[in-house]
Short mmCIF file of C-alpha atoms and ligand atoms in Angstrom, two decimals:
data_model
loop_
_atom_site.label_atom_id
_atom_site.label_comp_id
_atom_site.label_asym_id
_atom_site.label_seq_id
_atom_site.Cartn_x
_atom_site.Cartn_y
_atom_site.Cartn_z
CA MET A 1 121.69 156.15 82.85
CA PRO A 2 118.40 157.19 81.42
CA HIS A 3 116.81 160.42 82.74
CA LEU A 4 113.17 159.66 82.06
CA THR A 5 111.15 156.88 83.64
CA GLU A 6 107.67 156.01 82.30
CA VAL A 7 105.00 155.21 84.72
CA SER A 8 102.72 152.40 83.83
CA LEU A 9 99.19 153.30 83.76
CA MET A 10 95.96 151.29 83.99
CA SER A 11 92.98 151.69 81.89
CA LEU A 12 89.92 152.61 84.18
CA PRO A 13 86.33 152.64 83.14
CA LEU A 14 84.35 156.00 83.76
CA ARG A 15 81.39 153.74 84.28
CA ARG A 16 82.60 152.98 87.79
CA PHE A 17 81.11 156.45 88.66
CA ALA A 18 77.64 154.89 87.94
CA SER A 19 77.43 153.95 91.72
CA LEU A 20 77.74 157.63 92.77
CA LEU A 21 76.53 159.70 89.98
CA ASP A 22 73.18 159.51 87.95
CA GLU A 23 72.89 158.21 84.51
CA GLU A 24 72.43 161.64 83.04
CA GLN A 25 75.82 162.92 84.60
CA ILE A 26 77.60 159.86 83.45
CA HIS A 27 76.31 160.18 79.93
CA HIS A 28 77.31 163.89 79.84
CA ALA A 29 80.83 163.10 80.98
CA GLU A 30 81.13 160.29 78.39
CA GLU A 31 79.98 162.66 75.61
CA VAL A 32 82.45 165.36 76.62
CA ALA A 33 85.16 162.70 76.75
CA ALA A 34 84.15 161.31 73.31
CA ALA A 35 84.50 164.95 71.89
CA ALA A 36 87.88 165.36 73.52
CA ALA A 37 89.04 162.06 72.13
CA ARG A 38 88.12 163.03 68.60
CA ARG A 39 90.03 166.25 69.02
CA LEU A 40 93.08 164.49 70.26
CA ALA A 41 93.03 161.70 67.67
CA GLY A 42 96.47 160.80 66.51
CA ARG A 43 98.07 162.73 69.25
CA THR A 44 99.66 161.79 72.64
CA TRP A 45 98.75 163.76 75.79
CA TRP A 46 101.97 163.55 77.87
CA HIS A 47 102.09 164.34 81.44
CA VAL A 48 105.55 165.17 83.00
CA ASN A 49 106.47 165.49 86.76
CA SER A 50 109.26 164.57 89.08
CA THR A 51 107.85 161.73 91.07
CA ALA A 52 105.68 158.75 90.58
CA GLN A 53 104.76 158.54 94.17
CA GLY A 54 104.65 160.57 97.32
CA GLY A 55 102.55 163.84 97.52
CA GLY A 56 99.37 164.93 96.02
CA VAL A 57 100.42 165.22 92.32
CA ALA A 58 101.42 161.65 91.89
CA GLU A 59 98.29 160.70 93.87
CA MET A 60 95.94 162.43 91.43
CA LEU A 61 97.68 161.31 88.32
CA HIS A 62 97.52 157.67 88.74
CA PRO A 63 93.64 157.29 88.60
CA LEU A 64 92.99 160.49 86.49
CA LEU A 65 95.20 159.19 83.65
CA GLY A 66 93.81 155.75 84.05
CA TYR A 67 90.48 157.14 83.24
CA VAL A 68 91.67 159.14 80.29
CA ARG A 69 93.27 155.92 79.04
CA GLY A 70 89.99 154.03 79.65
CA LEU A 71 88.31 156.73 77.28
CA GLY A 72 90.51 155.61 74.48
CA ILE A 73 92.88 158.67 74.59
CA ASN A 74 96.50 157.99 74.29
CA THR A 75 97.97 159.49 77.60
CA ARG A 76 101.52 158.77 78.98
CA TRP A 77 103.32 159.81 82.13
CA LEU A 78 107.02 160.55 82.41
CA VAL A 79 109.14 161.22 85.47
CA ILE A 80 112.13 163.29 85.11
CA SER A 81 115.28 162.79 87.21
CA GLY A 82 117.96 165.22 88.41
CA LYS A 83 120.75 165.48 90.96
CA PRO A 84 120.23 166.32 94.58
CA GLU A 85 121.30 169.97 93.85
CA PHE A 86 118.52 170.32 91.47
CA PHE A 87 115.93 169.00 94.00
CA SER A 88 117.41 171.52 96.56
CA ILE A 89 116.79 174.30 94.15
CA THR A 90 113.23 173.15 93.23
CA LYS A 91 112.27 172.64 96.82
CA ARG A 92 113.59 176.25 97.33
CA LEU A 93 111.25 177.46 94.62
CA HIS A 94 108.32 175.41 96.16
CA HIS A 95 108.78 177.37 99.43
CA LEU A 96 108.99 180.79 97.69
CA LEU A 97 105.83 180.06 95.53
CA HIS A 98 104.16 179.31 98.86
CA GLY A 99 105.32 182.79 99.95
CA MET A 100 107.86 181.48 102.40
CA PRO A 101 111.62 182.05 102.57
CA GLY A 102 112.63 178.42 102.62
CA ASP A 103 116.30 177.81 103.03
CA GLY A 104 117.09 181.38 102.08
CA GLY A 105 119.60 180.04 99.53
CA PRO A 106 120.30 181.91 96.28
CA LEU A 107 118.58 181.61 92.84
CA ASP A 108 121.36 183.13 90.74
CA ASP A 109 123.10 182.22 87.57
CA SER A 110 124.63 179.03 89.03
CA GLU A 111 121.26 177.82 90.29
CA ARG A 112 119.77 178.53 86.77
CA GLU A 113 122.63 176.67 85.20
CA THR A 114 122.05 173.77 87.51
CA TYR A 115 118.41 173.80 86.76
CA GLU A 116 118.81 174.20 82.99
CA ALA A 117 121.38 171.39 82.78
CA VAL A 118 118.72 168.98 84.23
CA MET A 119 116.16 170.20 81.82
CA THR A 120 118.55 169.73 78.94
CA ALA A 121 119.53 166.10 80.04
CA ASN A 122 115.84 165.22 80.26
CA LEU A 123 114.88 167.01 76.94
CA ASP A 124 117.18 164.87 74.91
CA GLU A 125 115.02 161.86 75.83
CA LEU A 126 111.78 163.58 75.69
CA MET A 127 112.32 164.91 72.19
CA ALA A 128 112.79 161.56 71.12
CA VAL A 129 109.29 160.56 72.06
CA VAL A 130 107.20 163.62 71.87
CA LYS A 131 105.84 164.38 68.32
CA PRO A 132 104.97 167.83 66.91
CA GLY A 133 101.32 168.40 67.75
CA ASP A 134 101.32 166.25 70.95
CA ILE A 135 100.12 167.77 74.08
CA VAL A 136 102.68 168.03 76.97
CA GLN A 137 101.37 168.73 80.44
CA LEU A 138 104.12 169.76 82.79
CA HIS A 139 103.56 169.73 86.34
CA ASP A 140 105.13 172.18 88.94
CA PRO A 141 108.45 174.12 89.08
CA GLN A 142 110.49 170.92 88.59
CA THR A 143 109.37 170.70 84.84
CA ALA A 144 108.58 174.31 83.90
CA GLY A 145 112.11 174.84 82.27
CA LEU A 146 111.16 171.98 79.74
CA ALA A 147 108.39 174.34 78.16
CA PRO A 148 110.53 176.52 75.77
CA ALA A 149 112.26 173.69 73.97
CA LEU A 150 109.15 171.59 73.71
CA THR A 151 107.19 174.44 72.31
CA ARG A 152 109.74 175.03 69.67
CA HIS A 153 109.64 171.41 68.82
CA GLY A 154 105.92 171.89 68.04
CA ALA A 155 104.31 170.42 71.03
CA ILE A 156 101.30 172.05 72.66
CA VAL A 157 102.53 172.73 76.24
CA LEU A 158 100.52 173.16 79.35
CA TRP A 159 102.10 174.04 82.69
CA ARG A 160 100.10 173.10 85.82
CA SER A 161 101.16 174.62 89.08
CA HIS A 162 99.86 172.78 92.12
CA ILE A 163 101.14 175.40 94.56
CA GLY A 164 100.79 178.85 95.15
CA ALA A 165 100.31 181.62 97.82
CA ASP A 166 97.04 183.31 98.83
CA ALA A 167 98.97 186.74 98.53
CA ALA A 168 102.01 187.84 96.69
CA ASN A 169 105.08 188.87 98.69
CA GLU A 170 108.78 189.20 98.09
CA HIS A 171 109.30 185.55 98.17
CA THR A 172 106.70 184.68 95.67
CA ASP A 173 108.12 187.47 93.55
CA ARG A 174 111.58 185.77 93.79
CA GLY A 175 110.19 182.41 92.91
CA TRP A 176 108.15 183.64 89.80
CA GLU A 177 111.14 185.70 88.60
CA PHE A 178 113.16 182.53 88.25
CA LEU A 179 110.27 180.65 86.43
CA ALA A 180 108.96 183.49 84.32
CA PRO A 181 111.37 182.97 81.42
CA TYR A 182 109.93 179.52 80.86
CA LEU A 183 106.17 180.59 80.89
CA GLY A 184 104.30 183.25 78.96
CA GLU A 185 104.68 182.64 75.31
CA ASN A 186 106.44 179.34 76.02
CA VAL A 187 103.23 177.74 77.02
CA ALA A 188 99.89 177.32 75.46
CA ALA A 189 98.12 177.63 78.85
CA THR A 190 98.75 177.48 82.58
CA VAL A 191 96.49 175.80 85.11
CA PHE A 192 96.33 176.70 88.83
CA SER A 193 94.45 175.30 91.68
CA ARG A 194 93.01 178.66 92.88
CA GLU A 195 92.56 182.14 91.33
CA ALA A 196 94.77 183.78 94.00
CA TYR A 197 97.65 181.72 92.89
CA VAL A 198 98.00 183.10 89.40
CA PRO A 199 101.05 185.23 89.11
CA ASP A 200 101.44 188.29 86.89
CA CYS A 201 103.67 186.30 84.54
CA CYS A 202 100.64 184.13 83.58
CA GLN A 203 98.04 185.94 81.45
CA PRO A 204 94.52 185.59 82.73
CA ASP A 205 93.32 184.70 79.21
CA GLN A 206 95.84 181.88 79.13
CA THR A 207 95.02 180.54 82.52
CA MET A 208 92.47 178.32 83.91
CA ILE A 209 91.55 177.29 87.43
CA ILE A 210 91.14 173.53 88.29
CA PRO A 211 90.83 172.40 91.79
CA PRO A 212 92.39 168.92 92.52
CA SER A 213 90.31 165.70 93.10
CA ILE A 214 90.19 162.27 94.64
CA ASP A 215 89.34 158.94 93.12
CA PRO A 216 86.75 157.31 95.37
CA PHE A 217 87.68 153.81 94.12
CA SER A 218 91.45 153.95 94.66
CA PRO A 219 93.14 152.01 97.45
CA LYS A 220 93.41 155.42 99.32
CA ASN A 221 89.72 156.26 99.18
CA GLN A 222 87.70 153.03 98.55
CA GLU A 223 85.08 151.84 101.01
CA MET A 224 86.57 149.78 103.84
CA ASP A 225 84.59 148.03 106.56
CA GLU A 226 85.49 148.44 110.26
CA ALA A 227 86.83 144.92 110.58
CA THR A 228 89.21 145.55 107.64
CA VAL A 229 90.16 149.11 109.00
CA ARG A 230 91.13 147.30 112.29
CA ALA A 231 93.01 144.41 110.61
CA ILE A 232 95.00 146.80 108.61
CA LEU A 233 95.98 148.99 111.41
CA VAL A 234 96.75 146.22 113.80
CA HIS A 235 98.82 144.49 111.12
CA ALA A 236 100.72 147.66 110.40
CA GLY A 237 101.31 148.23 114.14
CA LEU A 238 99.36 151.40 114.26
CA VAL A 239 96.83 149.92 116.90
CA GLU A 240 97.25 147.39 119.40
CA GLY A 241 95.89 143.99 118.75
CA PRO A 242 93.88 141.81 118.61
CA GLN A 243 93.25 141.86 114.79
CA GLY A 244 89.63 140.89 115.22
CA PRO A 245 87.72 138.93 112.59
CA GLY A 246 88.91 140.95 109.62
CA GLU A 247 91.96 140.48 107.20
CA PRO A 248 94.36 143.36 106.08
CA LEU A 249 92.86 143.06 102.54
CA PHE A 250 92.11 145.87 100.05
CA ASN A 251 91.38 146.19 96.26
CA ASP A 252 93.93 147.35 93.73
CA THR A 253 92.88 150.09 91.47
CA ASP A 254 91.73 147.31 88.94
CA GLY A 255 89.79 145.54 91.53
CA SER A 256 92.21 142.63 92.25
CA PRO A 257 92.71 141.76 95.78
CA GLN A 258 95.84 142.88 97.79
CA ARG A 259 97.06 142.56 101.24
CA VAL A 260 98.91 144.79 103.53
CA ASN A 261 102.10 143.02 104.34
CA ARG A 262 104.41 145.53 105.78
CA GLN A 263 104.71 147.38 109.11
CA ALA A 264 105.16 151.09 109.83
CA ASP A 265 108.21 152.32 111.81
CA ILE A 266 106.92 154.02 114.82
CA VAL A 267 108.68 156.21 117.44
CA HIS A 268 106.84 156.10 120.64
CA HIS A 269 107.32 155.06 124.26
CA GLY A 270 104.91 152.23 125.29
CA PRO A 271 102.40 150.58 123.16
CA SER A 272 100.46 151.75 120.08
CA PRO A 273 97.01 153.14 120.83
CA GLY A 274 94.25 150.63 121.80
CA TRP A 275 91.42 150.12 119.19
CA GLU A 276 89.05 152.31 121.36
CA THR A 277 91.44 155.22 121.95
CA PRO A 278 90.30 158.27 120.07
CA LEU A 279 92.99 159.49 117.77
CA VAL A 280 93.87 162.87 116.50
CA VAL A 281 95.79 162.28 113.18
CA GLN A 282 97.69 164.26 110.63
CA ILE A 283 99.09 162.57 107.60
CA SER A 284 101.57 164.56 105.60
CA ARG A 285 104.91 164.66 103.96
CA TRP A 286 107.53 165.46 106.63
CA ASP A 287 107.60 169.24 105.61
CA PRO A 288 107.89 172.34 107.82
CA LEU A 289 104.94 173.73 106.10
CA LYS A 290 102.72 171.04 107.35
CA ASP A 291 103.85 172.07 110.81
CA PRO A 292 104.08 168.78 112.40
CA ILE A 293 105.95 170.16 115.48
CA GLY A 294 103.13 172.87 115.78
CA VAL A 295 100.50 170.02 115.88
CA MET A 296 102.36 168.26 118.54
CA GLN A 297 102.77 171.23 120.71
CA GLY A 298 99.13 172.33 120.20
CA PHE A 299 98.07 168.86 121.20
CA ALA A 300 100.31 168.86 124.24
CA ASP A 301 99.02 172.25 125.32
CA LEU A 302 95.54 170.84 125.06
CA LEU A 303 96.27 167.80 127.16
CA HIS A 304 97.85 170.08 129.70
CA ARG A 305 94.75 172.29 130.26
CA ASP A 306 91.89 169.73 129.63
CA GLU A 307 90.53 166.51 130.81
CA LEU A 308 90.95 164.62 127.68
CA ASP A 309 92.08 161.38 129.40
CA GLU A 310 91.72 159.08 126.46
CA VAL A 311 92.93 160.98 123.42
CA GLU A 312 96.27 160.23 121.60
CA LEU A 313 97.98 161.88 118.66
CA LEU A 314 99.45 160.09 115.63
CA LEU A 315 101.55 161.96 113.12
CA ALA A 316 102.14 159.92 110.17
CA GLY A 317 104.18 160.46 106.96
CA PRO A 318 106.05 158.57 104.37
CA ASN A 319 109.25 156.85 105.36
CA VAL A 320 111.85 159.48 104.69
CA SER A 321 113.84 157.40 102.29
CA GLY A 322 110.80 156.92 100.07
CA VAL A 323 110.08 160.34 98.36
CA SER A 324 112.92 161.26 96.03
CA ASP A 325 111.99 164.75 94.97
CA ASP A 326 111.65 165.99 98.75
CA PRO A 327 115.19 166.38 100.08
CA GLU A 328 113.79 168.14 103.25
CA GLY A 329 111.99 165.02 104.41
CA ALA A 330 114.74 163.44 106.57
CA THR A 331 115.91 166.64 108.33
CA THR A 332 112.14 167.73 109.08
CA TYR A 333 111.56 164.22 110.42
CA ASP A 334 114.63 164.43 112.70
CA LYS A 335 113.49 167.67 114.08
CA VAL A 336 110.02 166.28 114.77
CA VAL A 337 111.57 163.35 116.73
CA GLU A 338 113.79 165.78 118.66
CA ALA A 339 110.80 167.97 119.56
CA TRP A 340 108.92 164.71 120.70
CA ARG A 341 111.85 163.91 122.88
CA GLN A 342 111.36 167.39 124.62
CA LEU A 343 107.63 166.75 125.46
CA PRO A 344 106.82 166.21 129.07
CA HIS A 345 107.00 162.29 129.78
CA ALA A 346 103.26 161.79 130.26
CA THR A 347 102.41 163.76 127.01
CA ARG A 348 105.03 161.87 125.11
CA GLY A 349 103.50 158.50 125.84
CA ARG A 350 100.36 159.80 124.08
CA VAL A 351 102.21 160.89 120.82
CA HIS A 352 103.19 158.43 118.13
CA LEU A 353 105.46 159.27 115.23
CA VAL A 354 104.64 157.02 112.28
CA SER A 355 106.76 156.38 109.17
CA LEU A 356 104.57 154.50 106.86
CA PRO A 357 106.14 152.00 104.30
CA MET A 358 106.62 153.31 100.71
CA VAL A 359 107.81 150.17 98.99
CA ASP A 360 104.38 149.69 97.55
CA ALA A 361 102.30 152.77 96.96
CA LYS A 362 99.21 150.95 97.03
CA GLU A 363 99.88 149.24 100.41
CA ASN A 364 100.72 152.77 101.73
CA ALA A 365 97.48 154.11 100.38
CA ALA A 366 95.57 151.37 102.10
CA ILE A 367 97.09 152.07 105.38
CA VAL A 368 96.41 155.74 105.00
CA ASN A 369 92.72 154.99 104.14
CA ALA A 370 92.47 152.82 107.26
CA LEU A 371 94.02 155.37 109.41
CA GLN A 372 91.82 158.23 108.11
CA ARG A 373 88.61 156.25 108.65
CA HIS A 374 89.83 155.26 112.20
CA ALA A 375 90.67 158.71 113.19
CA ALA A 376 88.42 160.61 115.69
CA VAL A 377 89.50 163.94 113.98
CA ILE A 378 91.79 164.61 111.01
CA VAL A 379 94.07 167.59 111.30
CA GLN A 380 95.80 169.56 108.60
CA LYS A 381 97.36 172.42 110.42
CA SER A 382 99.61 173.50 107.55
CA LEU A 383 101.31 176.96 107.52
CA ARG A 384 100.83 176.86 103.78
CA GLU A 385 98.91 174.51 101.60
CA GLY A 386 98.54 174.41 97.78
CA PHE A 387 95.16 172.46 98.12
CA GLY A 388 95.37 169.72 100.69
CA LEU A 389 94.27 166.35 99.32
CA THR A 390 94.56 164.93 102.76
CA VAL A 391 91.61 167.14 103.75
CA THR A 392 89.60 166.00 100.73
CA GLU A 393 90.36 162.48 101.50
CA ALA A 394 89.38 162.72 105.25
CA MET A 395 86.20 164.56 104.21
CA TRP A 396 85.29 161.78 101.71
CA LYS A 397 85.52 159.46 104.72
CA GLY A 398 83.05 161.41 106.66
CA ARG A 399 85.67 162.52 109.17
CA PRO A 400 85.61 165.91 111.10
CA VAL A 401 88.53 168.00 109.96
CA VAL A 402 90.35 170.66 111.78
CA GLY A 403 92.32 172.57 109.21
CA SER A 404 94.03 175.95 108.79
CA ASN A 405 92.05 178.60 106.99
CA ILE A 406 94.54 178.86 104.04
CA GLY A 407 95.19 177.97 100.55
CA GLY A 408 92.95 175.18 99.15
CA ILE A 409 91.70 174.28 102.71
CA GLN A 410 89.48 177.22 102.84
CA ASP A 411 87.94 176.44 99.47
CA GLN A 412 87.10 172.95 100.68
CA ILE A 413 85.74 173.64 104.11
CA GLU A 414 83.26 176.33 105.07
CA ASN A 415 84.20 176.82 108.67
CA GLY A 416 81.46 175.20 110.98
CA VAL A 417 79.82 173.39 108.03
CA HIS A 418 82.20 170.91 106.57
CA GLY A 419 84.85 171.06 109.21
CA LEU A 420 86.44 173.57 111.45
CA LEU A 421 89.07 176.14 110.37
CA ILE A 422 91.78 177.88 112.38
CA ASP A 423 92.21 181.62 111.12
CA ASP A 424 95.69 181.74 112.29
CA PRO A 425 97.70 178.47 111.97
CA THR A 426 100.22 179.39 114.46
CA ASP A 427 97.46 180.01 117.10
CA LEU A 428 97.99 176.81 119.23
CA HIS A 429 95.21 177.61 121.63
CA ALA A 430 92.56 178.02 118.87
CA PHE A 431 93.80 174.84 117.28
CA GLY A 432 93.49 172.95 120.55
CA GLU A 433 89.93 174.39 121.24
CA ALA A 434 88.79 173.18 117.80
CA LEU A 435 90.17 169.69 118.77
CA ARG A 436 88.25 169.77 121.92
CA GLU A 437 85.15 170.83 120.18
CA VAL A 438 84.92 167.87 117.80
CA LEU A 439 86.47 165.41 120.38
CA THR A 440 83.93 166.17 123.11
CA ASP A 441 80.83 166.41 121.04
CA PRO A 442 80.30 163.24 118.79
CA GLU A 443 77.02 164.52 117.37
CA ARG A 444 78.65 167.85 116.06
CA ALA A 445 81.54 165.70 114.88
CA ALA A 446 79.24 163.34 112.98
CA GLN A 447 77.33 166.42 111.52
CA LEU A 448 80.48 167.90 110.21
CA GLY A 449 81.72 164.73 108.68
CA ASP A 450 78.36 164.13 106.95
CA ALA A 451 78.37 167.62 105.34
CA ALA A 452 82.11 167.11 104.43
CA ARG A 453 81.45 163.88 102.57
CA GLN A 454 78.66 165.59 100.54
CA ARG A 455 80.88 168.43 99.63
CA VAL A 456 83.51 166.21 98.15
CA GLU A 457 80.79 164.28 96.14
CA ASP A 458 79.60 167.50 94.81
CA GLU A 459 83.02 169.12 94.03
CA TYR A 460 86.03 167.05 94.23
CA LEU A 461 85.63 163.72 92.58
CA GLY A 462 87.77 162.72 89.53
CA VAL A 463 84.87 162.86 87.08
CA THR A 464 84.47 166.68 87.72
CA HIS A 465 88.20 167.14 87.27
CA LEU A 466 88.11 165.27 83.88
CA LEU A 467 85.33 167.57 82.65
CA ARG A 468 87.50 170.53 83.62
CA TRP A 469 90.47 169.06 81.77
CA ALA A 470 88.30 168.72 78.75
CA GLU A 471 87.57 172.43 78.87
CA VAL A 472 91.30 173.10 78.82
CA LEU A 473 92.01 170.82 75.81
CA GLU A 474 89.09 172.44 73.94
CA ARG A 475 90.75 175.71 74.57
CA ILE A 476 94.27 174.98 73.70
CA ASP A 477 93.37 172.78 70.77
CA THR A 478 91.79 175.82 68.98
CA ARG A 479 94.98 177.56 69.59
CA GLY A 480 97.10 174.82 68.23
CA SER A 481 95.33 174.15 65.11
N1 LIG B 1 100.42 160.70 101.62
C1 LIG B 1 100.42 159.24 101.55
N2 LIG B 1 101.23 158.80 102.48
C2 LIG B 1 101.94 159.53 103.47
C3 LIG B 1 101.74 160.86 103.50
C4 LIG B 1 100.97 161.48 102.53
O1 LIG B 1 99.95 158.58 100.70
O2 LIG B 1 102.67 158.83 104.20
C5 LIG B 1 99.44 161.27 100.64
C6 LIG B 1 98.21 161.99 101.18
O3 LIG B 1 97.14 160.88 101.47
C7 LIG B 1 97.86 162.86 100.03
C8 LIG B 1 99.17 163.20 99.59
O4 LIG B 1 100.14 162.38 99.95
O5 LIG B 1 97.04 162.06 99.00
C9 LIG B 1 99.49 164.74 99.92
O6 LIG B 1 98.89 165.61 99.19
P1 LIG B 1 98.46 167.09 99.76
O7 LIG B 1 97.75 167.80 98.70
O8 LIG B 1 97.80 166.86 101.02
O9 LIG B 1 100.01 167.68 100.16
P2 LIG B 1 101.42 167.58 99.27
O10 LIG B 1 102.07 166.60 99.68
O11 LIG B 1 101.04 167.52 97.78
O12 LIG B 1 101.91 169.03 99.55
#
């Protein structure tokens, strides 16, 4: 069975951004891109990660690589595969790099052996297609171990970590100790989302900071009128009918019309929320670091002490069979359902646990888009967060966000300006109070939402991200030649 899968990429025109940027900005981006294309002529720019869908990395790569292709640069995306033990080890690393103990399991010789065996199996196929001089951008711990062999092969290897911890601790030390032998001299450069995430094993002169971005035209973020939002949510079962005059339609990345066909699996008692019901929404992978149970408890406590008659909570995530590189999803989801069962009867009726269909990533994205637009407030009460694209996505839709003051969320939101931040994500009282603030003051909510949208336009759109990639390429190209 082959180990590598190639993800098919579209070719997207950068000119699309003309509706959002002025001509001078577009022209500048095109010039930078043309210079990068000249520098890369004859080479392929490979991206390698461990999943084509589910989570922030895949979310970003689809459109970004599409624009790179549209600029005439030959870029390709390969996804490695590995056995379940491998993904348990990489998930352990994921937690450690976030500064958390994870499952507390070992990272000894036997784990290294399992990890490297998967690297070797994937390398056999990778070496057959990567040519000396090609750029290979590896993403996250799952692929770091490919770096030494690829560099020896003559490729220029970049390693991009999408995760990290605000402060080093014994757990981050353990994680980086495992990965360090694959980095250092084995890579031309490393890229992190935030300065604070850069570990000692990555030299500052070899490291660049690039925050993630969203694509404003993707099914996840494209404009959607209210009738369509309603039709999609009613069709997916997230909101009670009637569907109204709209149709559950969206545009594919290339602009072709698509339809939401599938329904979500929902755990709740009683009906889905009505169209008029204000919704508190968190959309995340089922991961303990996203603290879905804490969100539910904080919401339940708020209902208990306040007169918020109408509000309901919707926790949404991917159907747990759909994200292959996250072995923890199913167990976390089961724990959330169990905690939901423990809620007082009246509160339980106002909490909906939603598993979104993952068969078609674009359909999933369109449902997420509609849900984010419909939410009265979007929550990201993570205990740890690399960047938090769900926050960016919600901000882009002008939604008020209540998030934890950690990781990349604190870069995106200035507290009280672009959203509300909770200093201690385990402080459920503060979380509830922040929810109450936006739920009871529509003017304040609208103000936060407007500022949020502007912030994303200024900082976190794909075109800005592409310009930063061009800087990295400029730097490593000099090293490689
Ligand atoms: N997401 C999705 N469907 C889901 C749950 C999440 O499309 O059911 C997307 C979400 O919209 C975001 C990404 O997955 O684009 C999650 O990225 P984030 O940076 O928030 O967290 P990560 O999963 O990378 O830790």
